[in-house]
Amino acid sequence: MTNSLTDMIRLLRPLGLYSLEGGTLVDAELAAYGAGFALVEAQLGALERECFLQTAEDYGLSLREAAMQLFLRPQNTVEKRRELLLYRLAVAPNDYNLAGMTGSVRAAGLNAQIVEDIANERIRIVEDGYIGNFEDMDAVKEEVRRMLPAHLEADFEIGTLTWDIFDAADLTWTGFEAKDATWNQLDLDGAGILEGDH
């Protein structure tokens, strides 16, 4: 990729008015212009990058998150932030079918299967991993409920910790304390924490 200094030299050379071999006042002046233009080019490059979701890394993501009501969770990586935004942008007003609601749940930051209970007019949301970072189960449920139709009742099966998993970890109190996890973290991903994945 060329820059302003290279372009200026390329355009001036055919005129034959300047030697442009370096070391002259004209070369110094062109270098000064080039340094100034480089600052503008860097800002324009950043603006171009932040304009597109696939390349945004900073304020382009933050502005979209604010518009989509995805409140900043600093633990999320840039890739996860992009993924959540893409899912959120894919939700359409008429997505009140099984596939659409699965997408809506994903847009809330939860990979899950939805099981319909048509007789009771409810759905069961079975967690299959998290896209977003959540503080606790209540935050997961609140975010998912915001994306579902208001009239639809949902039961949640989220979190991975069971007494069998806890017992199988066979930890002493000291070993359990060494995991340095809060109860909320254990609720969300207890199996992974007790098995040492986190």
PDB file of C-alpha atoms in Angstrom:
ATOM      1  CA  MET A   1       0.000   0.000   0.000  1.00  0.00           C
ATOM      2  CA  THR A   2       1.385   3.372  -0.943  1.00  0.00           C
ATOM      3  CA  ASN A   3       1.355   6.425   1.274  1.00  0.00           C
ATOM      4  CA  SER A   4       1.148  10.161   0.603  1.00  0.00           C
ATOM      5  CA  LEU A   5       4.931  10.707   0.480  1.00  0.00           C
ATOM      6  CA  THR A   6       5.413   7.947  -2.087  1.00  0.00           C
ATOM      7  CA  ASP A   7       2.517   9.308  -4.148  1.00  0.00           C
ATOM      8  CA  MET A   8       3.851  12.888  -4.056  1.00  0.00           C
ATOM      9  CA  ILE A   9       7.317  11.772  -5.225  1.00  0.00           C
ATOM     10  CA  ARG A  10       5.802   9.603  -7.955  1.00  0.00           C
ATOM     11  CA  LEU A  11       3.713  12.522  -9.243  1.00  0.00           C
ATOM     12  CA  LEU A  12       6.511  15.114  -9.044  1.00  0.00           C
ATOM     13  CA  ARG A  13       9.302  13.018 -10.602  1.00  0.00           C
ATOM     14  CA  PRO A  14       8.000  13.200 -14.218  1.00  0.00           C
ATOM     15  CA  LEU A  15       7.982  17.033 -14.013  1.00  0.00           C
ATOM     16  CA  GLY A  16      11.786  17.049 -13.780  1.00  0.00           C
ATOM     17  CA  LEU A  17      11.767  20.183 -11.584  1.00  0.00           C
ATOM     18  CA  TYR A  18      13.227  18.512  -8.499  1.00  0.00           C
ATOM     19  CA  SER A  19      15.989  15.963  -8.056  1.00  0.00           C
ATOM     20  CA  LEU A  20      14.034  14.037  -5.391  1.00  0.00           C
ATOM     21  CA  GLU A  21      17.095  11.953  -4.528  1.00  0.00           C
ATOM     22  CA  GLY A  22      17.015  12.870  -0.830  1.00  0.00           C
ATOM     23  CA  GLY A  23      18.903  15.433   1.209  1.00  0.00           C
ATOM     24  CA  THR A  24      17.402  18.602  -0.342  1.00  0.00           C
ATOM     25  CA  LEU A  25      15.013  21.115   1.197  1.00  0.00           C
ATOM     26  CA  VAL A  26      12.299  19.917  -1.178  1.00  0.00           C
ATOM     27  CA  ASP A  27      12.792  16.348   0.094  1.00  0.00           C
ATOM     28  CA  ALA A  28      12.529  17.599   3.688  1.00  0.00           C
ATOM     29  CA  GLU A  29       9.382  19.561   2.875  1.00  0.00           C
ATOM     30  CA  LEU A  30       7.805  16.546   1.189  1.00  0.00           C
ATOM     31  CA  ALA A  31       8.755  14.378   4.194  1.00  0.00           C
ATOM     32  CA  ALA A  32       7.031  16.892   6.509  1.00  0.00           C
ATOM     33  CA  TYR A  33       3.896  16.818   4.342  1.00  0.00           C
ATOM     34  CA  GLY A  34       4.072  13.037   4.308  1.00  0.00           C
ATOM     35  CA  ALA A  35       4.282  12.895   8.134  1.00  0.00           C
ATOM     36  CA  GLY A  36       1.227  15.138   8.439  1.00  0.00           C
ATOM     37  CA  PHE A  37      -0.737  13.170   5.872  1.00  0.00           C
ATOM     38  CA  ALA A  38       0.261   9.911   7.602  1.00  0.00           C
ATOM     39  CA  LEU A  39      -1.630  11.032  10.710  1.00  0.00           C
ATOM     40  CA  VAL A  40      -4.733  11.712   8.634  1.00  0.00           C
ATOM     41  CA  GLU A  41      -4.342   8.400   6.782  1.00  0.00           C
ATOM     42  CA  ALA A  42      -4.089   6.537  10.094  1.00  0.00           C
ATOM     43  CA  GLN A  43      -7.310   8.170  11.330  1.00  0.00           C
ATOM     44  CA  LEU A  44      -9.082   7.418   8.062  1.00  0.00           C
ATOM     45  CA  GLY A  45      -7.857   3.819   8.211  1.00  0.00           C
ATOM     46  CA  ALA A  46      -9.217   3.467  11.753  1.00  0.00           C
ATOM     47  CA  LEU A  47     -12.522   5.043  10.698  1.00  0.00           C
ATOM     48  CA  GLU A  48     -12.822   2.650   7.760  1.00  0.00           C
ATOM     49  CA  ARG A  49     -12.006  -0.341   9.998  1.00  0.00           C
ATOM     50  CA  GLU A  50     -14.562   0.693  12.661  1.00  0.00           C
ATOM     51  CA  CYS A  51     -17.309   1.246  10.053  1.00  0.00           C
ATOM     52  CA  PHE A  52     -17.640  -2.468   9.351  1.00  0.00           C
ATOM     53  CA  LEU A  53     -18.637  -5.017  11.969  1.00  0.00           C
ATOM     54  CA  GLN A  54     -16.292  -7.659  10.534  1.00  0.00           C
ATOM     55  CA  THR A  55     -13.218  -5.437  11.058  1.00  0.00           C
ATOM     56  CA  ALA A  56     -14.235  -3.176  13.973  1.00  0.00           C
ATOM     57  CA  GLU A  57     -12.112  -3.535  17.091  1.00  0.00           C
ATOM     58  CA  ASP A  58     -12.900  -0.526  19.276  1.00  0.00           C
ATOM     59  CA  TYR A  59     -15.526   2.215  19.150  1.00  0.00           C
ATOM     60  CA  GLY A  60     -17.243   0.621  16.138  1.00  0.00           C
ATOM     61  CA  LEU A  61     -18.165  -2.330  18.367  1.00  0.00           C
ATOM     62  CA  SER A  62     -19.020  -0.157  21.387  1.00  0.00           C
ATOM     63  CA  LEU A  63     -21.402   2.053  19.412  1.00  0.00           C
ATOM     64  CA  ARG A  64     -23.182  -0.958  17.904  1.00  0.00           C
ATOM     65  CA  GLU A  65     -23.395  -2.648  21.319  1.00  0.00           C
ATOM     66  CA  ALA A  66     -25.015   0.466  22.772  1.00  0.00           C
ATOM     67  CA  ALA A  67     -27.492   0.625  19.873  1.00  0.00           C
ATOM     68  CA  MET A  68     -28.311  -3.082  20.288  1.00  0.00           C
ATOM     69  CA  GLN A  69     -28.474  -2.818  24.096  1.00  0.00           C
ATOM     70  CA  LEU A  70     -25.588  -5.235  24.515  1.00  0.00           C
ATOM     71  CA  PHE A  71     -24.073  -3.705  27.587  1.00  0.00           C
ATOM     72  CA  LEU A  72     -20.300  -3.862  27.798  1.00  0.00           C
ATOM     73  CA  ARG A  73     -18.874  -6.971  29.366  1.00  0.00           C
ATOM     74  CA  PRO A  74     -15.110  -6.433  29.461  1.00  0.00           C
ATOM     75  CA  GLN A  75     -14.420 -10.178  29.655  1.00  0.00           C
ATOM     76  CA  ASN A  76     -15.726 -10.686  26.119  1.00  0.00           C
ATOM     77  CA  THR A  77     -13.123 -10.933  23.396  1.00  0.00           C
ATOM     78  CA  VAL A  78     -13.451  -8.869  20.226  1.00  0.00           C
ATOM     79  CA  GLU A  79     -14.493 -12.035  18.379  1.00  0.00           C
ATOM     80  CA  LYS A  80     -17.259 -12.829  20.889  1.00  0.00           C
ATOM     81  CA  ARG A  81     -18.474  -9.223  20.763  1.00  0.00           C
ATOM     82  CA  ARG A  82     -18.683  -9.430  16.961  1.00  0.00           C
ATOM     83  CA  GLU A  83     -20.448 -12.790  17.142  1.00  0.00           C
ATOM     84  CA  LEU A  84     -23.086 -11.455  19.553  1.00  0.00           C
ATOM     85  CA  LEU A  85     -23.651  -8.397  17.382  1.00  0.00           C
ATOM     86  CA  LEU A  86     -24.042 -10.534  14.256  1.00  0.00           C
ATOM     87  CA  TYR A  87     -26.613 -12.725  16.015  1.00  0.00           C
ATOM     88  CA  ARG A  88     -28.422  -9.667  17.393  1.00  0.00           C
ATOM     89  CA  LEU A  89     -28.552  -8.028  13.952  1.00  0.00           C
ATOM     90  CA  ALA A  90     -29.928 -11.238  12.428  1.00  0.00           C
ATOM     91  CA  VAL A  91     -33.041 -11.220  14.628  1.00  0.00           C
ATOM     92  CA  ALA A  92     -36.085 -10.140  12.646  1.00  0.00           C
ATOM     93  CA  PRO A  93     -39.454  -8.894  13.970  1.00  0.00           C
ATOM     94  CA  ASN A  94     -41.309 -11.992  12.775  1.00  0.00           C
ATOM     95  CA  ASP A  95     -38.865 -14.570  14.164  1.00  0.00           C
ATOM     96  CA  TYR A  96     -41.434 -16.116  16.496  1.00  0.00           C
ATOM     97  CA  ASN A  97     -40.905 -19.659  15.297  1.00  0.00           C
ATOM     98  CA  LEU A  98     -38.542 -22.295  16.664  1.00  0.00           C
ATOM     99  CA  ALA A  99     -35.600 -21.396  14.399  1.00  0.00           C
ATOM    100  CA  GLY A 100     -36.105 -17.676  14.943  1.00  0.00           C
ATOM    101  CA  MET A 101     -36.307 -17.990  18.731  1.00  0.00           C
ATOM    102  CA  THR A 102     -33.202 -20.187  18.752  1.00  0.00           C
ATOM    103  CA  GLY A 103     -31.452 -17.342  16.941  1.00  0.00           C
ATOM    104  CA  SER A 104     -32.864 -14.848  19.436  1.00  0.00           C
ATOM    105  CA  VAL A 105     -31.551 -16.888  22.355  1.00  0.00           C
ATOM    106  CA  ARG A 106     -28.159 -17.033  20.642  1.00  0.00           C
ATOM    107  CA  ALA A 107     -28.347 -13.252  20.154  1.00  0.00           C
ATOM    108  CA  ALA A 108     -28.755 -12.981  23.925  1.00  0.00           C
ATOM    109  CA  GLY A 109     -25.428 -14.793  24.378  1.00  0.00           C
ATOM    110  CA  LEU A 110     -26.613 -18.323  25.084  1.00  0.00           C
ATOM    111  CA  ASN A 111     -26.152 -21.346  22.834  1.00  0.00           C
ATOM    112  CA  ALA A 112     -29.180 -23.459  23.587  1.00  0.00           C
ATOM    113  CA  GLN A 113     -31.738 -25.867  22.263  1.00  0.00           C
ATOM    114  CA  ILE A 114     -35.375 -24.915  22.569  1.00  0.00           C
ATOM    115  CA  VAL A 115     -37.873 -27.643  23.326  1.00  0.00           C
ATOM    116  CA  GLU A 116     -41.507 -26.752  22.707  1.00  0.00           C
ATOM    117  CA  ASP A 117     -44.153 -27.708  25.245  1.00  0.00           C
ATOM    118  CA  ILE A 118     -47.167 -26.882  23.099  1.00  0.00           C
ATOM    119  CA  ALA A 119     -49.732 -28.371  25.482  1.00  0.00           C
ATOM    120  CA  ASN A 120     -48.646 -26.015  28.284  1.00  0.00           C
ATOM    121  CA  GLU A 121     -47.792 -23.117  25.961  1.00  0.00           C
ATOM    122  CA  ARG A 122     -44.217 -22.977  27.261  1.00  0.00           C
ATOM    123  CA  ILE A 123     -40.729 -23.604  25.984  1.00  0.00           C
ATOM    124  CA  ARG A 124     -37.761 -25.186  27.696  1.00  0.00           C
ATOM    125  CA  ILE A 125     -34.373 -23.628  27.024  1.00  0.00           C
ATOM    126  CA  VAL A 126     -31.561 -26.148  27.430  1.00  0.00           C
ATOM    127  CA  GLU A 127     -28.124 -24.510  27.680  1.00  0.00           C
ATOM    128  CA  ASP A 128     -25.367 -25.758  25.407  1.00  0.00           C
ATOM    129  CA  GLY A 129     -22.664 -23.175  26.164  1.00  0.00           C
ATOM    130  CA  TYR A 130     -22.308 -19.431  26.455  1.00  0.00           C
ATOM    131  CA  ILE A 131     -21.327 -16.861  23.840  1.00  0.00           C
ATOM    132  CA  GLY A 132     -21.496 -13.927  26.235  1.00  0.00           C
ATOM    133  CA  ASN A 133     -19.916 -13.570  29.641  1.00  0.00           C
ATOM    134  CA  PHE A 134     -22.442 -13.492  32.445  1.00  0.00           C
ATOM    135  CA  GLU A 135     -22.108 -12.766  36.139  1.00  0.00           C
ATOM    136  CA  ASP A 136     -24.802 -15.209  37.235  1.00  0.00           C
ATOM    137  CA  MET A 137     -27.767 -17.262  36.070  1.00  0.00           C
ATOM    138  CA  ASP A 138     -30.206 -14.436  36.679  1.00  0.00           C
ATOM    139  CA  ALA A 139     -28.295 -12.288  34.161  1.00  0.00           C
ATOM    140  CA  VAL A 140     -28.513 -15.113  31.594  1.00  0.00           C
ATOM    141  CA  LYS A 141     -32.263 -15.491  32.092  1.00  0.00           C
ATOM    142  CA  GLU A 142     -32.891 -11.747  31.997  1.00  0.00           C
ATOM    143  CA  GLU A 143     -30.953 -11.320  28.748  1.00  0.00           C
ATOM    144  CA  VAL A 144     -32.749 -14.268  27.113  1.00  0.00           C
ATOM    145  CA  ARG A 145     -36.198 -13.100  28.264  1.00  0.00           C
ATOM    146  CA  ARG A 146     -35.554  -9.706  26.647  1.00  0.00           C
ATOM    147  CA  MET A 147     -35.225 -11.470  23.280  1.00  0.00           C
ATOM    148  CA  LEU A 148     -38.297 -13.725  23.535  1.00  0.00           C
ATOM    149  CA  PRO A 149     -41.957 -12.800  22.946  1.00  0.00           C
ATOM    150  CA  ALA A 150     -43.347 -11.214  26.120  1.00  0.00           C
ATOM    151  CA  HIS A 151     -46.269 -13.647  26.396  1.00  0.00           C
ATOM    152  CA  LEU A 152     -44.140 -16.797  26.140  1.00  0.00           C
ATOM    153  CA  GLU A 153     -43.220 -18.574  29.363  1.00  0.00           C
ATOM    154  CA  ALA A 154     -39.798 -20.205  29.416  1.00  0.00           C
ATOM    155  CA  ASP A 155     -38.187 -22.724  31.727  1.00  0.00           C
ATOM    156  CA  PHE A 156     -34.392 -22.762  31.839  1.00  0.00           C
ATOM    157  CA  GLU A 157     -31.987 -25.655  32.130  1.00  0.00           C
ATOM    158  CA  ILE A 158     -28.691 -23.831  32.449  1.00  0.00           C
ATOM    159  CA  GLY A 159     -25.544 -24.441  34.410  1.00  0.00           C
ATOM    160  CA  THR A 160     -23.567 -27.628  34.557  1.00  0.00           C
ATOM    161  CA  LEU A 161     -23.004 -28.318  38.229  1.00  0.00           C
ATOM    162  CA  THR A 162     -24.767 -31.266  39.807  1.00  0.00           C
ATOM    163  CA  TRP A 163     -24.088 -33.011  43.102  1.00  0.00           C
ATOM    164  CA  ASP A 164     -22.778 -36.012  41.148  1.00  0.00           C
ATOM    165  CA  ILE A 165     -20.211 -33.808  39.365  1.00  0.00           C
ATOM    166  CA  PHE A 166     -19.308 -32.157  42.666  1.00  0.00           C
ATOM    167  CA  ASP A 167     -18.886 -35.524  44.361  1.00  0.00           C
ATOM    168  CA  ALA A 168     -16.855 -36.954  41.442  1.00  0.00           C
ATOM    169  CA  ALA A 169     -14.381 -34.050  41.701  1.00  0.00           C
ATOM    170  CA  ASP A 170     -13.415 -35.554  45.093  1.00  0.00           C
ATOM    171  CA  LEU A 171     -11.997 -32.272  46.389  1.00  0.00           C
ATOM    172  CA  THR A 172     -10.924 -31.509  49.899  1.00  0.00           C
ATOM    173  CA  TRP A 173     -11.997 -28.136  51.289  1.00  0.00           C
ATOM    174  CA  THR A 174      -8.506 -26.800  50.540  1.00  0.00           C
ATOM    175  CA  GLY A 175      -8.713 -28.090  46.965  1.00  0.00           C
ATOM    176  CA  PHE A 176     -12.151 -26.544  46.555  1.00  0.00           C
ATOM    177  CA  GLU A 177     -10.945 -23.184  47.913  1.00  0.00           C
ATOM    178  CA  ALA A 178      -7.967 -23.307  45.521  1.00  0.00           C
ATOM    179  CA  LYS A 179     -10.429 -23.166  42.604  1.00  0.00           C
ATOM    180  CA  ASP A 180     -11.125 -19.568  43.736  1.00  0.00           C
ATOM    181  CA  ALA A 181     -14.600 -19.511  42.187  1.00  0.00           C
ATOM    182  CA  THR A 182     -17.708 -17.716  43.376  1.00  0.00           C
ATOM    183  CA  TRP A 183     -20.995 -19.572  43.780  1.00  0.00           C
ATOM    184  CA  ASN A 184     -22.334 -17.674  40.762  1.00  0.00           C
ATOM    185  CA  GLN A 185     -19.418 -18.924  38.661  1.00  0.00           C
ATOM    186  CA  LEU A 186     -20.018 -22.466  39.895  1.00  0.00           C
ATOM    187  CA  ASP A 187     -23.711 -22.145  38.979  1.00  0.00           C
ATOM    188  CA  LEU A 188     -22.823 -21.156  35.419  1.00  0.00           C
ATOM    189  CA  ASP A 189     -19.928 -23.522  34.721  1.00  0.00           C
ATOM    190  CA  GLY A 190     -19.329 -25.669  37.765  1.00  0.00           C
ATOM    191  CA  ALA A 191     -18.279 -28.777  35.843  1.00  0.00           C
ATOM    192  CA  GLY A 192     -15.606 -26.882  33.917  1.00  0.00           C
ATOM    193  CA  ILE A 193     -14.306 -25.175  37.043  1.00  0.00           C
ATOM    194  CA  LEU A 194     -14.157 -28.340  39.150  1.00  0.00           C
ATOM    195  CA  GLU A 195     -12.486 -30.276  36.320  1.00  0.00           C
ATOM    196  CA  GLY A 196      -9.831 -27.573  36.092  1.00  0.00           C
ATOM    197  CA  ASP A 197     -10.738 -26.100  32.674  1.00  0.00           C
ATOM    198  CA  HIS A 198     -10.917 -22.580  34.151  1.00  0.00           C
TER     199      HIS A 198
END
